[in-house]
Amino acid sequence: MRIAIVGLGTVGSGTFNVLKRNQSDIAARAGGPIQVVQVASRRLNPTCELGDVEFTTDIMAPCSNPDVDVVVELLGGTGIAADVVRSALSHGKHVITANKALIAEQGNELFPLAAANGVNLAFEASVAGGIPVIKAIREGLAANRILAVAGIINGTGNFILTEMREKGRAFADVLAEAQALGYAEADPTFDVEGIDAAHKLTILASVAFGVPLQFRAAYTEGISRIDPQDVRQAEAFGYRIKHLGITRRCENGIELRVHPTLIPEKQLIAKVDGVMNAVMIQADALGQTLYYGAGAGSEATASAVIADLVDIARAHRQNSSLGVPSLGYRADALNDLKVVPINEIECAYYLRILAKDHPGVLANVAQILSRHSINIESITQKETDEQNGLVPMILLTHRVREKDMDHVIDAIEALDDVVGSVIRIRVESFS
Ligand code: HSE
C-alpha cells in the first residue's frame, strides 16, 4: 500500500519515523509493506531522514497523485487540512487523520463524502493521542449500551494542573514548557479553554451513543481561571481538580460538557497526572473500564495513526472496506439524542465565597442554600486576611440542578457582606 504523509510536524515526523523503524513488524501485521511514496509539508523536519521519498511543498499534490492509495493528513486545523481531506476523498483516496477539530466540526459532511467515494476516513489519533479508545468503544464494547464517558483528554491542560498542584508553578510558565515539548495546539487557548477537549469529547459521544457530531452544542469551560488556592483547598477536602470532558446518557438526551471538575482523589482517574490522558467508560454489560496512556506527543500519536493504516491496508489487500462504520453505528442507524443544556445537568458543587468578616454571613449563606433545599456536604471558613479583612468560605454541596445553583449563586452574590463573584467548580464521582 502506498501512502503520502501531509504535514511533517510533531505527529507527521513521528509517523514517518515509526513506519521506518518498525517496517517489518508493521508489514507482517498489515499483510505487506506500507510504503511512503510522498511527503508534503511546508518545510522539512530535521528529525526525519526522507532518503529517496519524494518531498513536495505543494500540500495538495498527494490528493491527486495516482501513485498514492492513502493520504495521511497531519496538518491540523480546519483550513487547508479540510481542503486536503475533501480533495483526497473525492479523488478516491483513503484518508487517515489526527485532526479532532476537523472531525468534530465537519465530520457529518466528511463521512458521507468518504462513503460516496468508496473509501475510508479513519481518525483514531484524533482522540487521546495513542490510546486506542475509538477502537475500544466502536469494536471492543460493541455489545454494550454505553452510559457515560469521562476523560482527561487534553494533555497540556493536565500537565498544567499537575505542575500547579505538585510544584506550585505558575500557569504561564507550565504552558510555555508544554508548548516547547510539542504537546500544545498551535493556538494554546484551544488547550486551556477546553476547545480541544470539546472536539475530542464530541467524537467520543458520537461513537459511544451513535449520534451525529454535535460540537456546537458542547458546553466548554477552561482552566485559565483556576486559582492555586482552589487546587490546595480541593486537596484538603480529599479531591483533585481535573479538566474533564463528560458525556452521559440522561433522561432527555445526552450531556456534553468540558469543565474543571473536583474528583475524589482515591478514584483512579484522579491519579492521572502530567501529560497523560485517561478515558473512563461506563457500559451496562462490562461496567467501568479505564483507558490510560499518552494523549499527545510525536510517536505516541503516530502509534494510533499507524494502527489505522494497518486496518486500511488489511482491507485494501482484500479489496474490501473496513467493515466498521466510522462512528460505530451504521450511518442509517444513528439516533437523534440531543445535547441537554448545561443548566439542566445535575451535579455537586464546590463554592468559594469571599465575605467581610461580620457575624451572620455564614448563617445567611446557609439559609439561601436551605431555601433551595440544597444540602451542604462540608464547609470550611479560613482565617481572615489581615490586609483586607475578608474571609474565604468554602462549601461542598450535595447534587443539585445547575439551574438551581445559578439562582443560589445570584442570591449569595447579592448579600451585602459578600465580595465579588462566587467561584463555582463542579464535583463528580465515578463509582
Ligand atoms: N494539544 C493536545 C493535548 C494534543 O495537549 O492533548 C493532542 O491532541
Short mmCIF file of C-alpha atoms and ligand atoms in Angstrom, two decimals:
data_model
loop_
_atom_site.label_atom_id
_atom_site.label_comp_id
_atom_site.label_asym_id
_atom_site.label_seq_id
_atom_site.Cartn_x
_atom_site.Cartn_y
_atom_site.Cartn_z
CA MET A 1 0.00 0.00 0.00
CA ARG A 2 1.37 3.39 -0.96
CA ILE A 3 0.82 6.37 1.24
CA ALA A 4 1.55 10.08 1.39
CA ILE A 5 2.11 12.00 4.61
CA VAL A 6 0.81 15.55 4.53
CA GLY A 7 2.33 17.62 7.32
CA LEU A 8 5.73 16.85 8.81
CA GLY A 9 5.35 18.45 12.24
CA THR A 10 5.24 16.64 15.59
CA VAL A 11 2.87 13.84 14.52
CA GLY A 12 3.92 13.67 10.86
CA SER A 13 7.58 13.16 11.74
CA GLY A 14 6.68 10.57 14.39
CA THR A 15 4.58 8.68 11.85
CA PHE A 16 7.38 8.69 9.28
CA ASN A 17 9.98 7.55 11.81
CA VAL A 18 7.90 4.79 13.42
CA LEU A 19 6.85 3.44 10.00
CA LYS A 20 10.51 3.24 9.02
CA ARG A 21 11.81 1.81 12.29
CA ASN A 22 9.10 -0.86 12.68
CA GLN A 23 8.54 -1.57 9.00
CA SER A 24 8.96 -5.33 9.16
CA ASP A 25 6.58 -5.81 12.12
CA ILE A 26 4.07 -3.45 10.54
CA ALA A 27 4.29 -5.26 7.19
CA ALA A 28 3.82 -8.61 8.92
CA ARG A 29 0.67 -7.32 10.57
CA ALA A 30 -0.67 -5.46 7.55
CA GLY A 31 -0.05 -8.29 5.09
CA GLY A 32 2.59 -6.41 3.09
CA PRO A 33 4.74 -3.29 3.18
CA ILE A 34 3.35 0.18 3.74
CA GLN A 35 5.42 2.40 1.54
CA VAL A 36 5.68 6.17 1.97
CA VAL A 37 5.85 7.44 -1.60
CA GLN A 38 5.39 11.16 -0.98
CA VAL A 39 5.70 13.68 1.85
CA ALA A 40 4.07 17.09 1.52
CA SER A 41 4.97 19.77 4.01
CA ARG A 42 5.69 23.47 4.14
CA ARG A 43 9.14 22.66 5.44
CA LEU A 44 11.46 19.71 6.04
CA ASN A 45 11.81 18.34 9.54
CA PRO A 46 15.37 17.61 10.71
CA THR A 47 14.18 14.62 12.77
CA CYS A 48 13.20 12.76 9.55
CA GLU A 49 15.64 11.30 7.05
CA LEU A 50 13.45 11.12 3.98
CA GLY A 51 16.03 9.30 1.82
CA ASP A 52 14.60 8.81 -1.68
CA VAL A 53 10.99 9.57 -0.64
CA GLU A 54 9.59 12.34 -2.83
CA PHE A 55 9.22 15.63 -0.95
CA THR A 56 6.99 18.49 -2.05
CA THR A 57 5.87 21.80 -0.55
CA ASP A 58 2.68 21.54 -2.62
CA ILE A 59 0.33 20.43 0.17
CA MET A 60 -2.45 19.44 -2.25
CA ALA A 61 -0.22 17.34 -4.54
CA PRO A 62 -0.79 13.92 -2.87
CA CYS A 63 -4.58 14.26 -3.19
CA SER A 64 -4.43 13.65 -6.95
CA ASN A 65 -1.20 11.61 -7.11
CA PRO A 66 -2.09 8.36 -8.93
CA ASP A 67 0.69 6.55 -7.03
CA VAL A 68 -0.96 7.24 -3.66
CA ASP A 69 -3.60 4.95 -2.11
CA VAL A 70 -3.86 6.66 1.29
CA VAL A 71 -3.40 10.29 2.30
CA VAL A 72 -2.37 10.78 5.93
CA GLU A 73 -3.42 14.31 6.91
CA LEU A 74 -1.34 15.58 9.82
CA LEU A 75 -1.56 19.34 9.34
CA GLY A 76 -4.26 20.03 11.92
CA GLY A 77 -6.86 22.78 11.92
CA THR A 78 -9.91 23.31 9.75
CA GLY A 79 -8.37 25.42 6.99
CA ILE A 80 -6.08 23.85 4.40
CA ALA A 81 -6.40 20.48 6.17
CA ALA A 82 -10.11 20.42 5.26
CA ASP A 83 -9.24 21.08 1.61
CA VAL A 84 -6.71 18.24 1.65
CA VAL A 85 -9.15 15.76 3.19
CA ARG A 86 -12.03 16.71 0.86
CA SER A 87 -9.83 16.58 -2.22
CA ALA A 88 -8.20 13.26 -1.28
CA LEU A 89 -11.58 11.62 -0.58
CA SER A 90 -13.01 13.00 -3.80
CA HIS A 91 -10.05 11.50 -5.69
CA GLY A 92 -10.85 8.09 -4.19
CA LYS A 93 -8.00 8.04 -1.64
CA HIS A 94 -8.47 6.65 1.85
CA VAL A 95 -7.72 9.32 4.45
CA ILE A 96 -6.25 8.97 7.93
CA THR A 97 -6.24 11.99 10.18
CA ALA A 98 -5.32 13.02 13.72
CA ASN A 99 -7.40 16.15 13.28
CA LYS A 100 -10.02 16.34 16.04
CA ALA A 101 -11.21 19.83 15.09
CA LEU A 102 -11.89 18.71 11.53
CA ILE A 103 -13.74 15.53 12.51
CA ALA A 104 -15.75 17.22 15.29
CA GLU A 105 -16.74 20.22 13.19
CA GLN A 106 -17.03 18.77 9.69
CA GLY A 107 -17.29 15.01 10.19
CA ASN A 108 -21.03 15.00 9.46
CA GLU A 109 -20.21 16.02 5.87
CA LEU A 110 -16.87 14.19 5.52
CA PHE A 111 -18.05 10.68 6.40
CA PRO A 112 -20.77 10.68 3.72
CA LEU A 113 -18.20 12.04 1.24
CA ALA A 114 -15.87 9.13 2.05
CA ALA A 115 -18.73 6.65 1.70
CA ALA A 116 -19.82 8.15 -1.62
CA ASN A 117 -16.28 7.63 -2.94
CA GLY A 118 -15.99 4.10 -1.55
CA VAL A 119 -13.07 4.95 0.75
CA ASN A 120 -12.42 5.19 4.48
CA LEU A 121 -11.84 8.20 6.68
CA ALA A 122 -10.07 6.96 9.83
CA PHE A 123 -9.44 9.10 12.90
CA GLU A 124 -8.20 7.02 15.87
CA ALA A 125 -5.38 9.50 16.59
CA SER A 126 -7.81 12.38 16.92
CA VAL A 127 -8.84 11.44 20.46
CA ALA A 128 -6.47 10.78 23.36
CA GLY A 129 -3.38 10.51 21.11
CA GLY A 130 -2.04 6.97 21.15
CA ILE A 131 -4.73 5.40 23.35
CA PRO A 132 -6.89 3.20 21.07
CA VAL A 133 -10.11 4.41 22.66
CA ILE A 134 -12.16 4.82 19.47
CA LYS A 135 -11.43 1.19 18.59
CA ALA A 136 -12.23 0.15 22.17
CA ILE A 137 -15.69 1.77 22.10
CA ARG A 138 -16.56 1.02 18.49
CA GLU A 139 -15.39 -2.60 18.46
CA GLY A 140 -14.45 -3.86 21.93
CA LEU A 141 -17.61 -2.52 23.58
CA ALA A 142 -19.98 -3.19 20.69
CA ALA A 143 -22.18 -5.39 22.90
CA ASN A 144 -22.82 -2.65 25.42
CA ARG A 145 -25.17 0.23 25.96
CA ILE A 146 -22.72 2.98 26.88
CA LEU A 147 -23.94 5.00 29.85
CA ALA A 148 -21.20 7.58 30.33
CA VAL A 149 -17.73 8.57 29.18
CA ALA A 150 -15.49 10.87 31.21
CA GLY A 151 -11.96 11.70 30.23
CA ILE A 152 -8.85 13.70 30.77
CA ILE A 153 -8.39 14.29 27.07
CA ASN A 154 -6.09 17.26 26.88
CA GLY A 155 -2.51 16.53 27.90
CA THR A 156 -1.45 20.16 28.04
CA GLY A 157 -4.21 21.11 30.48
CA ASN A 158 -3.49 18.08 32.65
CA PHE A 159 0.22 18.91 32.67
CA ILE A 160 -0.56 22.48 33.80
CA LEU A 161 -2.90 21.39 36.60
CA THR A 162 -0.44 18.74 37.78
CA GLU A 163 2.52 21.12 37.90
CA MET A 164 0.40 23.74 39.71
CA ARG A 165 -0.59 21.20 42.35
CA GLU A 166 2.71 19.37 42.77
CA LYS A 167 5.17 22.21 42.41
CA GLY A 168 3.11 25.35 42.86
CA ARG A 169 4.29 26.52 39.43
CA ALA A 170 2.68 29.46 37.65
CA PHE A 171 0.18 28.78 34.87
CA ALA A 172 2.04 30.66 32.09
CA ASP A 173 5.38 29.06 32.89
CA VAL A 174 3.99 25.50 32.64
CA LEU A 175 2.11 26.32 29.44
CA ALA A 176 5.35 27.55 27.83
CA GLU A 177 7.02 24.23 28.73
CA ALA A 178 4.11 22.23 27.23
CA GLN A 179 4.49 24.25 24.02
CA ALA A 180 8.23 23.59 23.90
CA LEU A 181 7.58 19.84 24.34
CA GLY A 182 5.21 19.85 21.34
CA TYR A 183 2.08 18.96 23.35
CA ALA A 184 0.15 22.20 22.95
CA GLU A 185 -2.01 23.19 19.99
CA ALA A 186 -0.77 25.81 17.52
CA ASP A 187 -3.12 28.16 19.38
CA PRO A 188 -2.80 27.08 23.05
CA THR A 189 -6.10 28.71 24.02
CA PHE A 190 -7.61 25.59 22.42
CA ASP A 191 -5.95 23.60 25.21
CA VAL A 192 -6.55 25.85 28.20
CA GLU A 193 -10.07 26.97 27.30
CA GLY A 194 -11.25 23.40 26.68
CA ILE A 195 -11.94 23.68 22.94
CA ASP A 196 -9.54 20.86 22.09
CA ALA A 197 -11.14 18.65 24.77
CA ALA A 198 -14.62 19.57 23.46
CA HIS A 199 -13.60 18.47 19.95
CA LYS A 200 -12.43 15.12 21.32
CA LEU A 201 -15.46 14.70 23.58
CA THR A 202 -17.78 15.38 20.64
CA ILE A 203 -16.15 12.48 18.78
CA LEU A 204 -16.30 10.20 21.83
CA ALA A 205 -20.01 10.96 22.30
CA SER A 206 -20.74 10.07 18.70
CA VAL A 207 -19.03 6.69 18.82
CA ALA A 208 -20.41 5.97 22.30
CA PHE A 209 -24.06 6.86 21.64
CA GLY A 210 -24.36 6.64 17.85
CA VAL A 211 -25.27 10.30 17.41
CA PRO A 212 -24.12 12.79 14.77
CA LEU A 213 -21.25 15.07 15.78
CA GLN A 214 -22.65 17.97 17.83
CA PHE A 215 -19.62 20.13 18.66
CA ARG A 216 -21.59 23.40 18.63
CA ALA A 217 -23.82 22.10 21.41
CA ALA A 218 -20.94 21.24 23.77
CA TYR A 219 -20.54 23.29 26.95
CA THR A 220 -16.92 24.39 27.30
CA GLU A 221 -15.18 25.95 30.26
CA GLY A 222 -11.39 26.25 30.55
CA ILE A 223 -8.83 26.07 33.33
CA SER A 224 -7.31 29.53 32.92
CA ARG A 225 -9.22 30.89 35.91
CA ILE A 226 -8.32 28.04 38.27
CA ASP A 227 -6.68 29.63 41.29
CA PRO A 228 -3.87 27.82 43.14
CA GLN A 229 -5.87 28.24 46.37
CA ASP A 230 -8.69 26.12 44.86
CA VAL A 231 -6.18 23.44 43.90
CA ARG A 232 -4.92 23.38 47.52
CA GLN A 233 -8.39 23.55 49.02
CA ALA A 234 -9.65 20.71 46.85
CA GLU A 235 -6.74 18.63 48.14
CA ALA A 236 -7.61 19.48 51.73
CA PHE A 237 -11.13 18.12 51.10
CA GLY A 238 -9.66 14.92 49.57
CA TYR A 239 -10.22 15.87 45.91
CA ARG A 240 -8.18 16.68 42.82
CA ILE A 241 -9.12 19.25 40.21
CA LYS A 242 -9.04 17.77 36.71
CA HIS A 243 -10.14 19.24 33.41
CA LEU A 244 -12.73 16.65 32.39
CA GLY A 245 -14.78 16.00 29.32
CA ILE A 246 -18.02 14.30 30.36
CA THR A 247 -20.72 12.83 28.14
CA ARG A 248 -23.56 10.85 29.64
CA ARG A 249 -26.97 9.50 28.76
CA CYS A 250 -29.64 11.29 30.71
CA GLU A 251 -33.40 11.41 30.71
CA ASN A 252 -33.77 13.93 27.88
CA GLY A 253 -30.74 13.20 25.73
CA ILE A 254 -27.02 13.37 26.40
CA GLU A 255 -24.78 15.63 28.42
CA LEU A 256 -21.74 17.02 26.58
CA ARG A 257 -19.57 19.20 28.76
CA VAL A 258 -15.94 20.13 29.40
CA HIS A 259 -15.01 21.94 32.61
CA PRO A 260 -12.69 21.82 35.61
CA THR A 261 -14.01 19.15 37.98
CA LEU A 262 -13.28 18.04 41.53
CA ILE A 263 -12.90 14.26 41.67
CA PRO A 264 -12.30 12.23 44.88
CA GLU A 265 -8.55 11.63 44.99
CA LYS A 266 -8.95 7.89 45.62
CA GLN A 267 -10.55 7.34 42.20
CA LEU A 268 -8.15 6.08 39.54
CA ILE A 269 -8.82 8.88 37.08
CA ALA A 270 -7.86 11.47 39.72
CA LYS A 271 -4.37 9.95 39.79
CA VAL A 272 -3.75 10.58 36.09
CA ASP A 273 -1.07 13.24 36.10
CA GLY A 274 1.27 15.13 33.80
CA VAL A 275 0.63 14.97 30.08
CA MET A 276 -1.12 11.60 30.36
CA ASN A 277 -4.72 11.08 29.26
CA ALA A 278 -7.35 8.66 30.53
CA VAL A 279 -10.85 7.85 29.40
CA MET A 280 -13.30 6.18 31.76
CA ILE A 281 -16.27 4.38 30.21
CA GLN A 282 -19.36 3.11 31.99
CA ALA A 283 -21.07 0.41 29.99
CA ASP A 284 -24.06 -1.66 31.03
CA ALA A 285 -22.62 -5.15 30.50
CA LEU A 286 -18.92 -4.63 31.16
CA GLY A 287 -19.20 -2.00 33.89
CA GLN A 288 -16.47 0.58 34.28
CA THR A 289 -13.21 0.50 32.29
CA LEU A 290 -10.35 3.00 32.18
CA TYR A 291 -8.06 3.55 29.19
CA TYR A 292 -4.82 5.29 30.15
CA GLY A 293 -1.78 6.43 28.21
CA ALA A 294 -0.01 9.14 26.29
CA GLY A 295 -2.57 11.54 24.84
CA ALA A 296 -0.14 13.71 22.93
CA GLY A 297 3.36 13.61 21.52
CA SER A 298 5.10 12.58 18.36
CA GLU A 299 5.45 8.79 18.36
CA ALA A 300 2.58 8.18 20.79
CA THR A 301 0.13 9.77 18.37
CA ALA A 302 1.88 8.10 15.43
CA SER A 303 1.03 4.77 17.06
CA ALA A 304 -2.70 5.45 16.54
CA VAL A 305 -2.18 6.81 13.01
CA ILE A 306 -0.33 3.66 12.01
CA ALA A 307 -2.93 1.39 13.62
CA ASP A 308 -5.47 2.97 11.24
CA LEU A 309 -3.05 2.44 8.37
CA VAL A 310 -2.74 -1.24 9.20
CA ASP A 311 -6.53 -1.63 9.32
CA ILE A 312 -6.90 0.03 5.93
CA ALA A 313 -4.01 -1.97 4.46
CA ARG A 314 -5.64 -5.24 5.56
CA ALA A 315 -8.95 -4.26 3.99
CA HIS A 316 -7.26 -2.77 0.91
CA ARG A 317 -5.43 -6.03 0.20
CA GLN A 318 -8.73 -7.87 0.18
CA ASN A 319 -10.43 -5.20 -1.91
CA SER A 320 -12.97 -4.71 0.84
CA SER A 321 -13.99 -1.85 3.10
CA LEU A 322 -13.03 -1.69 6.77
CA GLY A 323 -16.34 -3.26 7.73
CA VAL A 324 -16.59 -0.97 10.77
CA PRO A 325 -18.78 2.10 10.34
CA SER A 326 -16.90 5.34 11.05
CA LEU A 327 -19.00 6.21 14.09
CA GLY A 328 -19.53 2.60 15.17
CA TYR A 329 -23.26 2.72 14.36
CA ARG A 330 -24.24 2.38 10.71
CA ALA A 331 -24.83 5.76 9.10
CA ASP A 332 -28.52 4.91 8.57
CA ALA A 333 -28.93 3.81 12.19
CA LEU A 334 -27.64 6.87 14.03
CA ASN A 335 -30.09 8.19 16.62
CA ASP A 336 -31.16 11.71 17.36
CA LEU A 337 -30.36 12.09 21.06
CA LYS A 338 -29.99 15.82 21.68
CA VAL A 339 -27.46 17.54 23.92
CA VAL A 340 -29.13 18.90 27.04
CA PRO A 341 -28.27 22.50 28.01
CA ILE A 342 -25.77 22.89 30.84
CA ASN A 343 -28.36 24.42 33.18
CA GLU A 344 -30.32 21.15 33.04
CA ILE A 345 -27.49 18.94 34.29
CA GLU A 346 -27.20 17.85 37.89
CA CYS A 347 -24.04 17.59 39.96
CA ALA A 348 -22.45 18.56 43.25
CA TYR A 349 -20.57 21.83 43.63
CA TYR A 350 -17.52 23.37 45.28
CA LEU A 351 -18.19 27.03 46.10
CA ARG A 352 -15.67 29.60 47.30
CA ILE A 353 -17.19 32.75 48.72
CA LEU A 354 -15.24 35.79 49.82
CA ALA A 355 -17.01 37.72 52.60
CA LYS A 356 -16.48 40.54 55.07
CA ASP A 357 -15.67 39.16 58.49
CA HIS A 358 -19.04 40.05 60.06
CA PRO A 359 -21.23 37.88 62.28
CA GLY A 360 -24.06 36.13 60.47
CA VAL A 361 -22.59 35.86 56.96
CA LEU A 362 -22.25 32.11 57.18
CA ALA A 363 -25.80 31.82 58.53
CA ASN A 364 -27.12 33.90 55.61
CA VAL A 365 -25.34 31.69 53.07
CA ALA A 366 -26.64 28.55 54.78
CA GLN A 367 -30.15 29.97 54.74
CA ILE A 368 -30.04 30.59 50.97
CA LEU A 369 -28.95 27.00 50.37
CA SER A 370 -31.61 25.69 52.68
CA ARG A 371 -34.31 27.76 50.92
CA HIS A 372 -33.37 25.91 47.73
CA SER A 373 -33.29 22.53 49.56
CA ILE A 374 -29.56 22.10 48.94
CA ASN A 375 -27.66 20.01 51.46
CA ILE A 376 -24.18 21.08 52.48
CA GLU A 377 -21.64 18.24 52.45
CA SER A 378 -18.88 20.24 54.19
CA ILE A 379 -17.94 23.77 54.94
CA THR A 380 -14.66 25.48 55.87
CA GLN A 381 -14.07 29.02 56.90
CA LYS A 382 -10.48 30.17 56.53
CA GLU A 383 -8.71 32.78 58.63
CA THR A 384 -9.43 36.40 57.89
CA ASP A 385 -6.92 38.06 55.60
CA GLU A 386 -5.48 40.78 57.84
CA GLN A 387 -4.80 43.12 54.94
CA ASN A 388 -8.31 43.30 53.53
CA GLY A 389 -10.41 41.94 56.40
CA LEU A 390 -12.03 39.36 54.09
CA VAL A 391 -12.62 35.74 54.91
CA PRO A 392 -12.92 32.92 52.34
CA MET A 393 -15.64 30.34 52.97
CA ILE A 394 -15.54 27.07 51.06
CA LEU A 395 -18.54 24.78 50.70
CA LEU A 396 -19.16 21.40 49.14
CA THR A 397 -22.81 20.77 48.31
CA HIS A 398 -24.81 17.67 47.50
CA ARG A 399 -26.13 17.16 43.98
CA VAL A 400 -28.40 19.86 42.61
CA ARG A 401 -29.61 21.04 39.22
CA GLU A 402 -27.29 23.65 37.68
CA LYS A 403 -30.26 25.97 37.14
CA ASP A 404 -30.97 25.96 40.89
CA MET A 405 -27.32 26.53 41.68
CA ASP A 406 -27.34 29.57 39.37
CA HIS A 407 -30.16 31.08 41.49
CA VAL A 408 -28.31 30.26 44.71
CA ILE A 409 -25.13 31.93 43.48
CA ASP A 410 -27.04 35.03 42.39
CA ALA A 411 -28.59 35.27 45.84
CA ILE A 412 -25.26 34.79 47.64
CA GLU A 413 -23.56 37.40 45.47
CA ALA A 414 -26.36 39.84 46.32
CA LEU A 415 -25.61 39.61 50.07
CA ASP A 416 -24.15 42.87 51.44
CA ASP A 417 -21.26 41.12 53.11
CA VAL A 418 -20.22 39.03 50.11
CA VAL A 419 -17.49 40.48 47.92
CA GLY A 420 -17.00 39.74 44.20
CA SER A 421 -18.11 36.61 42.36
CA VAL A 422 -18.64 33.20 43.89
CA ILE A 423 -16.18 30.64 42.50
CA ARG A 424 -18.01 27.50 41.39
CA ILE A 425 -16.37 24.21 40.39
CA ARG A 426 -18.47 21.14 39.62
CA VAL A 427 -17.84 17.95 41.60
CA GLU A 428 -18.22 14.46 40.11
CA SER A 429 -17.65 10.97 41.40
CA PHE A 430 -17.45 7.90 39.18
CA SER A 431 -18.07 4.74 41.16
N1 HSE B 1 -2.83 19.70 22.41
C1 HSE B 1 -3.29 18.38 22.56
C2 HSE B 1 -3.12 17.95 24.00
C3 HSE B 1 -2.52 17.46 21.65
O1 HSE B 1 -2.41 18.65 24.75
O2 HSE B 1 -3.71 16.97 24.42
C4 HSE B 1 -3.13 16.09 21.48
O3 HSE B 1 -4.38 16.14 20.89
#
